Structures are given as C-alpha cells and as structure tokens.
PDB file of C-alpha atoms in Angstrom:
ATOM      1  CA  UNK A 378      43.526  72.912 -16.414  1.00 81.00           C
ATOM      2  CA  UNK A 379      46.483  71.972 -14.256  1.00 89.00           C
ATOM      3  CA  UNK A 380      48.101  74.429 -11.857  1.00 95.00           C
ATOM      4  CA  UNK A 381      51.406  73.399 -13.437  1.00 97.00           C
ATOM      5  CA  UNK A 382      51.648  74.666 -16.997  1.00 97.00           C
ATOM      6  CA  UNK A 383      53.679  72.884 -19.657  1.00 98.00           C
ATOM      7  CA  UNK A 384      53.947  73.603 -23.391  1.00 98.00           C
ATOM      8  CA  UNK A 385      51.729  71.141 -25.287  1.00 97.00           C
ATOM      9  CA  UNK A 386      54.534  70.158 -27.626  1.00 97.00           C
ATOM     10  CA  UNK A 387      58.231  70.554 -28.350  1.00 98.00           C
ATOM     11  CA  UNK A 388      60.361  69.104 -31.092  1.00 97.00           C
ATOM     12  CA  UNK A 389      63.983  68.682 -32.062  1.00 97.00           C
ATOM     13  CA  UNK A 390      66.232  66.862 -34.459  1.00 97.00           C
ATOM     14  CA  UNK A 391      68.347  63.889 -33.397  1.00 97.00           C
ATOM     15  CA  UNK A 392      71.401  65.025 -31.471  1.00 97.00           C
ATOM     16  CA  UNK A 393      69.895  68.370 -30.532  1.00 97.00           C
ATOM     17  CA  UNK A 394      69.011  69.730 -27.103  1.00 98.00           C
ATOM     18  CA  UNK A 395      65.473  70.511 -26.036  1.00 98.00           C
ATOM     19  CA  UNK A 396      63.993  71.896 -22.855  1.00 98.00           C
ATOM     20  CA  UNK A 397      60.525  71.478 -21.405  1.00 98.00           C
ATOM     21  CA  UNK A 398      59.251  74.062 -18.962  1.00 98.00           C
ATOM     22  CA  UNK A 399      56.892  73.626 -16.047  1.00 98.00           C
ATOM     23  CA  UNK A 400      55.464  76.868 -14.705  1.00 98.00           C
ATOM     24  CA  UNK A 401      53.779  76.968 -11.339  1.00 97.00           C
ATOM     25  CA  UNK A 402      53.069  79.561  -8.674  1.00 96.00           C
ATOM     26  CA  UNK A 403      53.694  80.561  -5.088  1.00 95.00           C
ATOM     27  CA  UNK A 404      51.291  77.783  -4.112  1.00 96.00           C
ATOM     28  CA  UNK A 405      53.541  75.037  -5.405  1.00 96.00           C
ATOM     29  CA  UNK A 406      56.980  75.303  -7.034  1.00 97.00           C
ATOM     30  CA  UNK A 407      57.522  78.846  -5.761  1.00 96.00           C
ATOM     31  CA  UNK A 408      57.086  77.721  -2.160  1.00 95.00           C
ATOM     32  CA  UNK A 409      60.021  75.380  -2.531  1.00 92.00           C
ATOM     33  CA  UNK A 410      58.256  72.084  -3.138  1.00 95.00           C
ATOM     34  CA  UNK A 411      60.232  69.548  -5.128  1.00 96.00           C
ATOM     35  CA  UNK A 412      59.526  68.974  -8.807  1.00 97.00           C
ATOM     36  CA  UNK A 413      59.636  65.544 -10.406  1.00 98.00           C
ATOM     37  CA  UNK A 414      59.633  64.614 -14.084  1.00 98.00           C
ATOM     38  CA  UNK A 415      58.230  61.551 -15.841  1.00 98.00           C
ATOM     39  CA  UNK A 416      58.449  60.112 -19.313  1.00 98.00           C
ATOM     40  CA  UNK A 417      55.480  58.170 -20.663  1.00 98.00           C
ATOM     41  CA  UNK A 418      55.519  56.023 -23.769  1.00 96.00           C
ATOM     42  CA  UNK A 419      52.166  55.069 -25.356  1.00 92.00           C
ATOM     43  CA  UNK A 420      50.341  52.360 -23.464  1.00 92.00           C
ATOM     44  CA  UNK A 421      52.791  52.257 -20.567  1.00 96.00           C
ATOM     45  CA  UNK A 422      52.977  53.643 -17.051  1.00 97.00           C
ATOM     46  CA  UNK A 423      54.938  56.850 -16.448  1.00 97.00           C
ATOM     47  CA  UNK A 424      58.634  56.384 -15.770  1.00 97.00           C
ATOM     48  CA  UNK A 425      60.427  58.544 -13.201  1.00 97.00           C
ATOM     49  CA  UNK A 426      63.174  60.547 -14.931  1.00 97.00           C
ATOM     50  CA  UNK A 427      64.075  63.194 -12.361  1.00 98.00           C
ATOM     51  CA  UNK A 428      63.079  63.584  -8.726  1.00 97.00           C
ATOM     52  CA  UNK A 429      63.679  66.325  -6.188  1.00 96.00           C
ATOM     53  CA  UNK A 430      64.284  68.841  -8.995  1.00 97.00           C
ATOM     54  CA  UNK A 431      67.536  67.455 -10.340  1.00 97.00           C
ATOM     55  CA  UNK A 432      68.262  63.902  -9.154  1.00 97.00           C
ATOM     56  CA  UNK A 433      68.323  61.084 -11.696  1.00 97.00           C
ATOM     57  CA  UNK A 434      67.225  57.648 -10.512  1.00 95.00           C
ATOM     58  CA  UNK A 435      69.603  54.803 -11.235  1.00 94.00           C
ATOM     59  CA  UNK A 436      69.494  53.807 -14.885  1.00 95.00           C
ATOM     60  CA  UNK A 437      68.335  57.145 -16.293  1.00 97.00           C
ATOM     61  CA  UNK A 438      70.877  58.464 -18.820  1.00 96.00           C
ATOM     62  CA  UNK A 439      72.705  61.657 -17.947  1.00 96.00           C
ATOM     63  CA  UNK A 440      71.278  63.167 -21.153  1.00 97.00           C
ATOM     64  CA  UNK A 441      68.311  64.033 -18.935  1.00 98.00           C
ATOM     65  CA  UNK A 442      68.684  66.828 -16.394  1.00 98.00           C
ATOM     66  CA  UNK A 443      66.377  68.936 -14.281  1.00 98.00           C
ATOM     67  CA  UNK A 444      66.519  72.365 -12.731  1.00 97.00           C
ATOM     68  CA  UNK A 445      64.300  74.701 -10.764  1.00 97.00           C
ATOM     69  CA  UNK A 446      64.217  78.440 -10.301  1.00 96.00           C
ATOM     70  CA  UNK A 447      61.552  80.589  -8.683  1.00 96.00           C
ATOM     71  CA  UNK A 448      58.118  79.376  -9.704  1.00 97.00           C
ATOM     72  CA  UNK A 449      59.337  77.268 -12.645  1.00 97.00           C
ATOM     73  CA  UNK A 450      61.238  74.111 -13.390  1.00 98.00           C
ATOM     74  CA  UNK A 451      62.791  72.716 -16.545  1.00 98.00           C
ATOM     75  CA  UNK A 452      63.704  69.364 -17.992  1.00 98.00           C
ATOM     76  CA  UNK A 453      66.573  69.361 -20.479  1.00 98.00           C
ATOM     77  CA  UNK A 454      67.308  66.524 -22.879  1.00 98.00           C
ATOM     78  CA  UNK A 455      70.587  66.583 -24.770  1.00 97.00           C
ATOM     79  CA  UNK A 456      71.692  64.374 -27.640  1.00 97.00           C
ATOM     80  CA  UNK A 457      68.094  63.712 -28.672  1.00 98.00           C
ATOM     81  CA  UNK A 458      67.372  60.177 -29.768  1.00 97.00           C
ATOM     82  CA  UNK A 459      64.392  58.700 -31.571  1.00 96.00           C
ATOM     83  CA  UNK A 460      63.429  56.717 -28.481  1.00 96.00           C
ATOM     84  CA  UNK A 461      63.015  59.962 -26.515  1.00 97.00           C
ATOM     85  CA  UNK A 462      59.799  60.624 -28.421  1.00 97.00           C
ATOM     86  CA  UNK A 463      57.186  60.457 -25.667  1.00 97.00           C
ATOM     87  CA  UNK A 464      54.977  62.498 -23.370  1.00 98.00           C
ATOM     88  CA  UNK A 465      56.676  64.251 -20.450  1.00 98.00           C
ATOM     89  CA  UNK A 466      55.012  65.360 -17.225  1.00 98.00           C
ATOM     90  CA  UNK A 467      56.153  67.464 -14.295  1.00 98.00           C
ATOM     91  CA  UNK A 468      54.787  66.943 -10.794  1.00 98.00           C
ATOM     92  CA  UNK A 469      54.888  68.925  -7.572  1.00 97.00           C
ATOM     93  CA  UNK A 470      52.965  69.524  -4.372  1.00 96.00           C
ATOM     94  CA  UNK A 471      50.375  72.279  -4.202  1.00 96.00           C
ATOM     95  CA  UNK A 472      49.533  73.668  -0.776  1.00 95.00           C
ATOM     96  CA  UNK A 473      46.202  75.161  -1.852  1.00 95.00           C
ATOM     97  CA  UNK A 474      45.070  71.766  -3.072  1.00 94.00           C
ATOM     98  CA  UNK A 475      46.818  69.976  -0.194  1.00 93.00           C
ATOM     99  CA  UNK A 476      48.045  67.356  -2.591  1.00 94.00           C
ATOM    100  CA  UNK A 477      50.381  66.540  -5.415  1.00 96.00           C
ATOM    101  CA  UNK A 478      49.603  67.648  -8.950  1.00 97.00           C
ATOM    102  CA  UNK A 479      50.838  66.806 -12.431  1.00 97.00           C
ATOM    103  CA  UNK A 480      51.410  69.213 -15.266  1.00 97.00           C
ATOM    104  CA  UNK A 481      49.309  68.953 -18.397  1.00 96.00           C
ATOM    105  CA  UNK A 482      52.088  67.185 -20.259  1.00 97.00           C
ATOM    106  CA  UNK A 483      54.358  67.924 -23.206  1.00 98.00           C
ATOM    107  CA  UNK A 484      54.606  65.769 -26.298  1.00 98.00           C
ATOM    108  CA  UNK A 485      58.180  65.549 -27.565  1.00 98.00           C
ATOM    109  CA  UNK A 486      58.590  64.854 -31.268  1.00 97.00           C
ATOM    110  CA  UNK A 487      61.992  63.838 -32.611  1.00 96.00           C
ATOM    111  CA  UNK A 488      62.113  65.112 -36.182  1.00 93.00           C
TER     112      UNK A 488
ATOM    113  CA  UNK B 941      62.853  42.049  -8.491  1.00 92.00           C
ATOM    114  CA  UNK B 942      60.492  44.777  -7.428  1.00 93.00           C
ATOM    115  CA  UNK B 943      56.943  44.384  -8.751  1.00 97.00           C
ATOM    116  CA  UNK B 944      53.547  45.978  -8.354  1.00 98.00           C
ATOM    117  CA  UNK B 945      50.866  43.827  -9.975  1.00 98.00           C
ATOM    118  CA  UNK B 946      47.354  45.197 -10.261  1.00 98.00           C
ATOM    119  CA  UNK B 947      44.016  43.493 -10.662  1.00 98.00           C
ATOM    120  CA  UNK B 948      42.310  43.191 -14.005  1.00 97.00           C
ATOM    121  CA  UNK B 949      40.065  45.482 -15.972  1.00 98.00           C
ATOM    122  CA  UNK B 950      36.628  46.346 -14.609  1.00 98.00           C
ATOM    123  CA  UNK B 951      33.366  47.483 -16.174  1.00 98.00           C
ATOM    124  CA  UNK B 952      30.964  49.206 -13.801  1.00 98.00           C
ATOM    125  CA  UNK B 953      27.627  50.932 -14.016  1.00 98.00           C
ATOM    126  CA  UNK B 954      27.179  54.538 -12.885  1.00 98.00           C
ATOM    127  CA  UNK B 955      26.672  54.736  -9.142  1.00 97.00           C
ATOM    128  CA  UNK B 956      28.570  51.533  -8.427  1.00 98.00           C
ATOM    129  CA  UNK B 957      31.931  51.128  -6.659  1.00 98.00           C
ATOM    130  CA  UNK B 958      35.185  49.630  -7.854  1.00 98.00           C
ATOM    131  CA  UNK B 959      38.047  48.208  -5.806  1.00 98.00           C
ATOM    132  CA  UNK B 960      41.461  47.871  -7.424  1.00 98.00           C
ATOM    133  CA  UNK B 961      44.221  45.827  -5.829  1.00 98.00           C
ATOM    134  CA  UNK B 962      47.979  46.298  -6.055  1.00 98.00           C
ATOM    135  CA  UNK B 963      50.068  43.300  -4.995  1.00 98.00           C
ATOM    136  CA  UNK B 964      53.653  44.203  -4.229  1.00 98.00           C
ATOM    137  CA  UNK B 965      56.819  42.138  -3.997  1.00 97.00           C
ATOM    138  CA  UNK B 966      60.579  42.530  -3.983  1.00 96.00           C
ATOM    139  CA  UNK B 967      60.856  45.264  -1.356  1.00 96.00           C
ATOM    140  CA  UNK B 968      59.768  46.104   2.181  1.00 96.00           C
ATOM    141  CA  UNK B 969      56.066  46.879   1.753  1.00 97.00           C
ATOM    142  CA  UNK B 970      55.803  48.820   5.001  1.00 96.00           C
ATOM    143  CA  UNK B 971      58.695  51.144   4.233  1.00 95.00           C
ATOM    144  CA  UNK B 972      57.264  53.087   1.298  1.00 96.00           C
ATOM    145  CA  UNK B 973      53.981  54.901   0.800  1.00 97.00           C
ATOM    146  CA  UNK B 974      51.717  53.735  -1.999  1.00 98.00           C
ATOM    147  CA  UNK B 975      50.426  56.418  -4.359  1.00 98.00           C
ATOM    148  CA  UNK B 976      47.356  56.075  -6.574  1.00 98.00           C
ATOM    149  CA  UNK B 977      47.196  57.933  -9.880  1.00 98.00           C
ATOM    150  CA  UNK B 978      44.613  57.743 -12.622  1.00 98.00           C
ATOM    151  CA  UNK B 979      44.793  58.703 -16.262  1.00 98.00           C
ATOM    152  CA  UNK B 980      41.828  59.181 -18.561  1.00 97.00           C
ATOM    153  CA  UNK B 981      42.311  58.444 -22.235  1.00 95.00           C
ATOM    154  CA  UNK B 982      44.363  61.179 -23.891  1.00 93.00           C
ATOM    155  CA  UNK B 983      44.789  63.076 -20.628  1.00 94.00           C
ATOM    156  CA  UNK B 984      47.635  63.566 -18.186  1.00 95.00           C
ATOM    157  CA  UNK B 985      48.006  61.686 -14.927  1.00 97.00           C
ATOM    158  CA  UNK B 986      45.866  62.743 -11.974  1.00 97.00           C
ATOM    159  CA  UNK B 987      47.113  62.227  -8.409  1.00 97.00           C
ATOM    160  CA  UNK B 988      44.459  60.626  -6.197  1.00 98.00           C
ATOM    161  CA  UNK B 989      46.206  60.185  -2.875  1.00 97.00           C
ATOM    162  CA  UNK B 990      48.636  58.243  -0.739  1.00 97.00           C
ATOM    163  CA  UNK B 991      48.629  55.520   1.875  1.00 97.00           C
ATOM    164  CA  UNK B 992      51.240  54.585   4.449  1.00 97.00           C
ATOM    165  CA  UNK B 993      51.284  50.775   4.550  1.00 96.00           C
ATOM    166  CA  UNK B 994      52.938  50.771   7.956  1.00 95.00           C
ATOM    167  CA  UNK B 995      50.135  52.482   9.879  1.00 96.00           C
ATOM    168  CA  UNK B 996      47.356  52.795   7.302  1.00 96.00           C
ATOM    169  CA  UNK B 997      47.390  56.582   7.322  1.00 97.00           C
ATOM    170  CA  UNK B 998      46.024  58.141   4.165  1.00 97.00           C
ATOM    171  CA  UNK B 999      45.787  61.461   2.361  1.00 96.00           C
ATOM    172  CA  UNK B1000      43.376  62.062  -0.479  1.00 97.00           C
ATOM    173  CA  UNK B1001      43.156  64.680  -3.198  1.00 96.00           C
ATOM    174  CA  UNK B1002      40.371  67.150  -2.434  1.00 95.00           C
ATOM    175  CA  UNK B1003      38.589  66.124  -5.615  1.00 95.00           C
ATOM    176  CA  UNK B1004      38.131  62.562  -4.340  1.00 96.00           C
ATOM    177  CA  UNK B1005      37.465  63.228  -0.657  1.00 95.00           C
ATOM    178  CA  UNK B1006      34.449  61.235   0.457  1.00 96.00           C
ATOM    179  CA  UNK B1007      34.533  58.918  -2.562  1.00 98.00           C
ATOM    180  CA  UNK B1008      37.913  57.203  -2.312  1.00 98.00           C
ATOM    181  CA  UNK B1009      39.250  54.810   0.292  1.00 98.00           C
ATOM    182  CA  UNK B1010      42.803  53.443   0.327  1.00 98.00           C
ATOM    183  CA  UNK B1011      43.566  50.419   2.462  1.00 98.00           C
ATOM    184  CA  UNK B1012      46.090  47.637   2.747  1.00 97.00           C
ATOM    185  CA  UNK B1013      46.625  44.062   3.888  1.00 97.00           C
ATOM    186  CA  UNK B1014      50.155  43.840   5.195  1.00 97.00           C
ATOM    187  CA  UNK B1015      50.071  40.042   5.469  1.00 97.00           C
ATOM    188  CA  UNK B1016      49.885  39.789   1.684  1.00 97.00           C
ATOM    189  CA  UNK B1017      51.681  43.086   0.938  1.00 98.00           C
ATOM    190  CA  UNK B1018      48.736  44.340  -1.060  1.00 98.00           C
ATOM    191  CA  UNK B1019      47.238  47.808  -1.319  1.00 98.00           C
ATOM    192  CA  UNK B1020      43.697  48.615  -2.363  1.00 98.00           C
ATOM    193  CA  UNK B1021      41.926  51.637  -3.788  1.00 98.00           C
ATOM    194  CA  UNK B1022      38.141  51.790  -3.726  1.00 98.00           C
ATOM    195  CA  UNK B1023      36.238  54.501  -5.567  1.00 98.00           C
ATOM    196  CA  UNK B1024      32.509  54.840  -5.026  1.00 98.00           C
ATOM    197  CA  UNK B1025      29.587  56.611  -6.714  1.00 98.00           C
ATOM    198  CA  UNK B1026      31.186  56.057 -10.076  1.00 98.00           C
ATOM    199  CA  UNK B1027      30.307  58.258 -13.025  1.00 98.00           C
ATOM    200  CA  UNK B1028      31.357  58.167 -16.644  1.00 97.00           C
ATOM    201  CA  UNK B1029      34.138  60.679 -15.993  1.00 97.00           C
ATOM    202  CA  UNK B1030      35.804  58.133 -13.727  1.00 98.00           C
ATOM    203  CA  UNK B1031      36.594  55.911 -16.717  1.00 98.00           C
ATOM    204  CA  UNK B1032      40.384  55.783 -16.747  1.00 98.00           C
ATOM    205  CA  UNK B1033      43.459  53.663 -16.195  1.00 98.00           C
ATOM    206  CA  UNK B1034      44.231  53.507 -12.487  1.00 98.00           C
ATOM    207  CA  UNK B1035      47.830  53.036 -11.368  1.00 98.00           C
ATOM    208  CA  UNK B1036      49.416  52.243  -8.047  1.00 98.00           C
ATOM    209  CA  UNK B1037      53.001  53.306  -7.528  1.00 98.00           C
ATOM    210  CA  UNK B1038      55.689  53.255  -4.864  1.00 97.00           C
ATOM    211  CA  UNK B1039      56.608  56.617  -3.349  1.00 96.00           C
ATOM    212  CA  UNK B1040      60.377  56.983  -3.392  1.00 91.00           C
ATOM    213  CA  UNK B1041      60.081  59.243  -0.381  1.00 84.00           C
ATOM    214  CA  UNK B1042      60.357  62.661  -1.985  1.00 79.00           C
ATOM    215  CA  UNK B1043      56.801  64.062  -1.938  1.00 82.00           C
ATOM    216  CA  UNK B1044      55.049  61.469  -4.099  1.00 86.00           C
ATOM    217  CA  UNK B1045      57.904  60.853  -6.531  1.00 93.00           C
ATOM    218  CA  UNK B1046      56.972  57.420  -7.854  1.00 95.00           C
ATOM    219  CA  UNK B1047      59.814  55.133  -8.851  1.00 94.00           C
ATOM    220  CA  UNK B1048      57.959  51.875  -9.476  1.00 96.00           C
ATOM    221  CA  UNK B1049      54.518  51.542 -10.997  1.00 98.00           C
ATOM    222  CA  UNK B1050      51.899  48.883 -11.467  1.00 98.00           C
ATOM    223  CA  UNK B1051      50.800  47.979 -14.972  1.00 97.00           C
ATOM    224  CA  UNK B1052      47.547  49.882 -14.633  1.00 98.00           C
ATOM    225  CA  UNK B1053      43.925  48.793 -14.342  1.00 98.00           C
ATOM    226  CA  UNK B1054      41.363  50.002 -16.858  1.00 98.00           C
ATOM    227  CA  UNK B1055      38.082  50.957 -15.242  1.00 98.00           C
ATOM    228  CA  UNK B1056      35.195  51.641 -17.583  1.00 98.00           C
ATOM    229  CA  UNK B1057      32.007  53.218 -16.257  1.00 98.00           C
ATOM    230  CA  UNK B1058      29.116  52.733 -18.630  1.00 96.00           C
ATOM    231  CA  UNK B1059      25.403  52.125 -18.427  1.00 94.00           C
TER     232      UNK B1059
END
C-alpha cells in the first residue's frame, strides 16, 4: 500500500476530460512537497508528464495539466485521445519515510 | 542526444548480489543526480534512492538501507546500483533515471534491466 492513494482506474470517451487524483497526507503532499506525474505505456519506462505540481516538460501537450491543493494533487487530461490509454503515477517526497514515493497507479481506459 | 543505457538482464540465486550499470551520454553527468527505481511485474514503480555523481553522496529508501549501494565512475559517466542478499521479491525491472532537480522528478530514463531471482 502506497502512502499516495490513486483510484485504480478511470475511463473516458475520446475528446472528453478526465482527472486522476492523488491523495496524500501531512507527511508528504500536505507539507508542501512537490508532486510529479508520469505516464507509462506497457513495456516502457515511465515518462515525466508534470513536475513540481503543474509544470509540463518540453514536448508534453498542453492537454495535460496538474494541480495541488492541501493534501491532494490532480492530473487533468482534456481532449482524450486513444494514445492516452496508459498507466499514470503520481510521485512526491514523504518525510516519515525520508524518501520519494510513488502512488499505486491509475489505469486510464479510453472508451 | 541524451541517453541512459543500462546493462542486460540478470538471473540470480537467492542470497546473491546483482550490480546494474547505467551508462549516460549527451549531458553533463556530474550536474544531475541519478535516481534508481524498480518495478515488479504488474506493480507500480518503487523509488530506491539517489546518487550525486559529482561527490558520490547517496540517499537510500529505508526499505533498502543496508542492502543497496549506489556508486559511479565519472571517467566513463556511468552509475551503478548494487543490491545484495537477493530474494524472490526483488525480481523486477530496475531503472536508472536522471533527476531533473525537483525532488526526484525524473526526465530521462534508462531502458530498464530485468533482474530475476530464482533458485
């Protein structure tokens, strides 16, 4: 069980908007530590989508956006496309564990 | 272009050690921490620790303290991760990645190294 909780799955039709939540605690997100988001396609390494809560690395479409509030963070994907079907993970630092942690992951299905 | 190329798959017996290499190119090796992450089949990524290639400083996840060692050879811009006292639960794909500089946010990743622990 990760200290960062994500819904196991979300789904949406092409063109729709979906959000993926990442719920932490006062030991991690709530303390102000940055949240990062990754997309992972089967058989490949994770790809950085969002870092420092809301910054997109070069090359990541602006359909992807991140936000943080209190002890939670969210990844929003607008204009869903078939190629967005993947696993998504949040990541943050946890002071109790004295290290970084990943969420359990969310599988996005594009209907 | 920026690359992190890892060593090949390994099969180890329980109790043995494994050392995975991560050869980097295309950027200043000493300027970015290297992060090690592993991922068991069907599971999410698991952060193992970090290493500063400039001074060799390291920080390990509590779970791996005493079993993991992260080192580097700056002359060949290569990082290493050694895990000892292997058990079946250590079977996973091990990744090295470059830390962008925002608390282990990893912008470039190696291709992964499959480590299988089996008697």
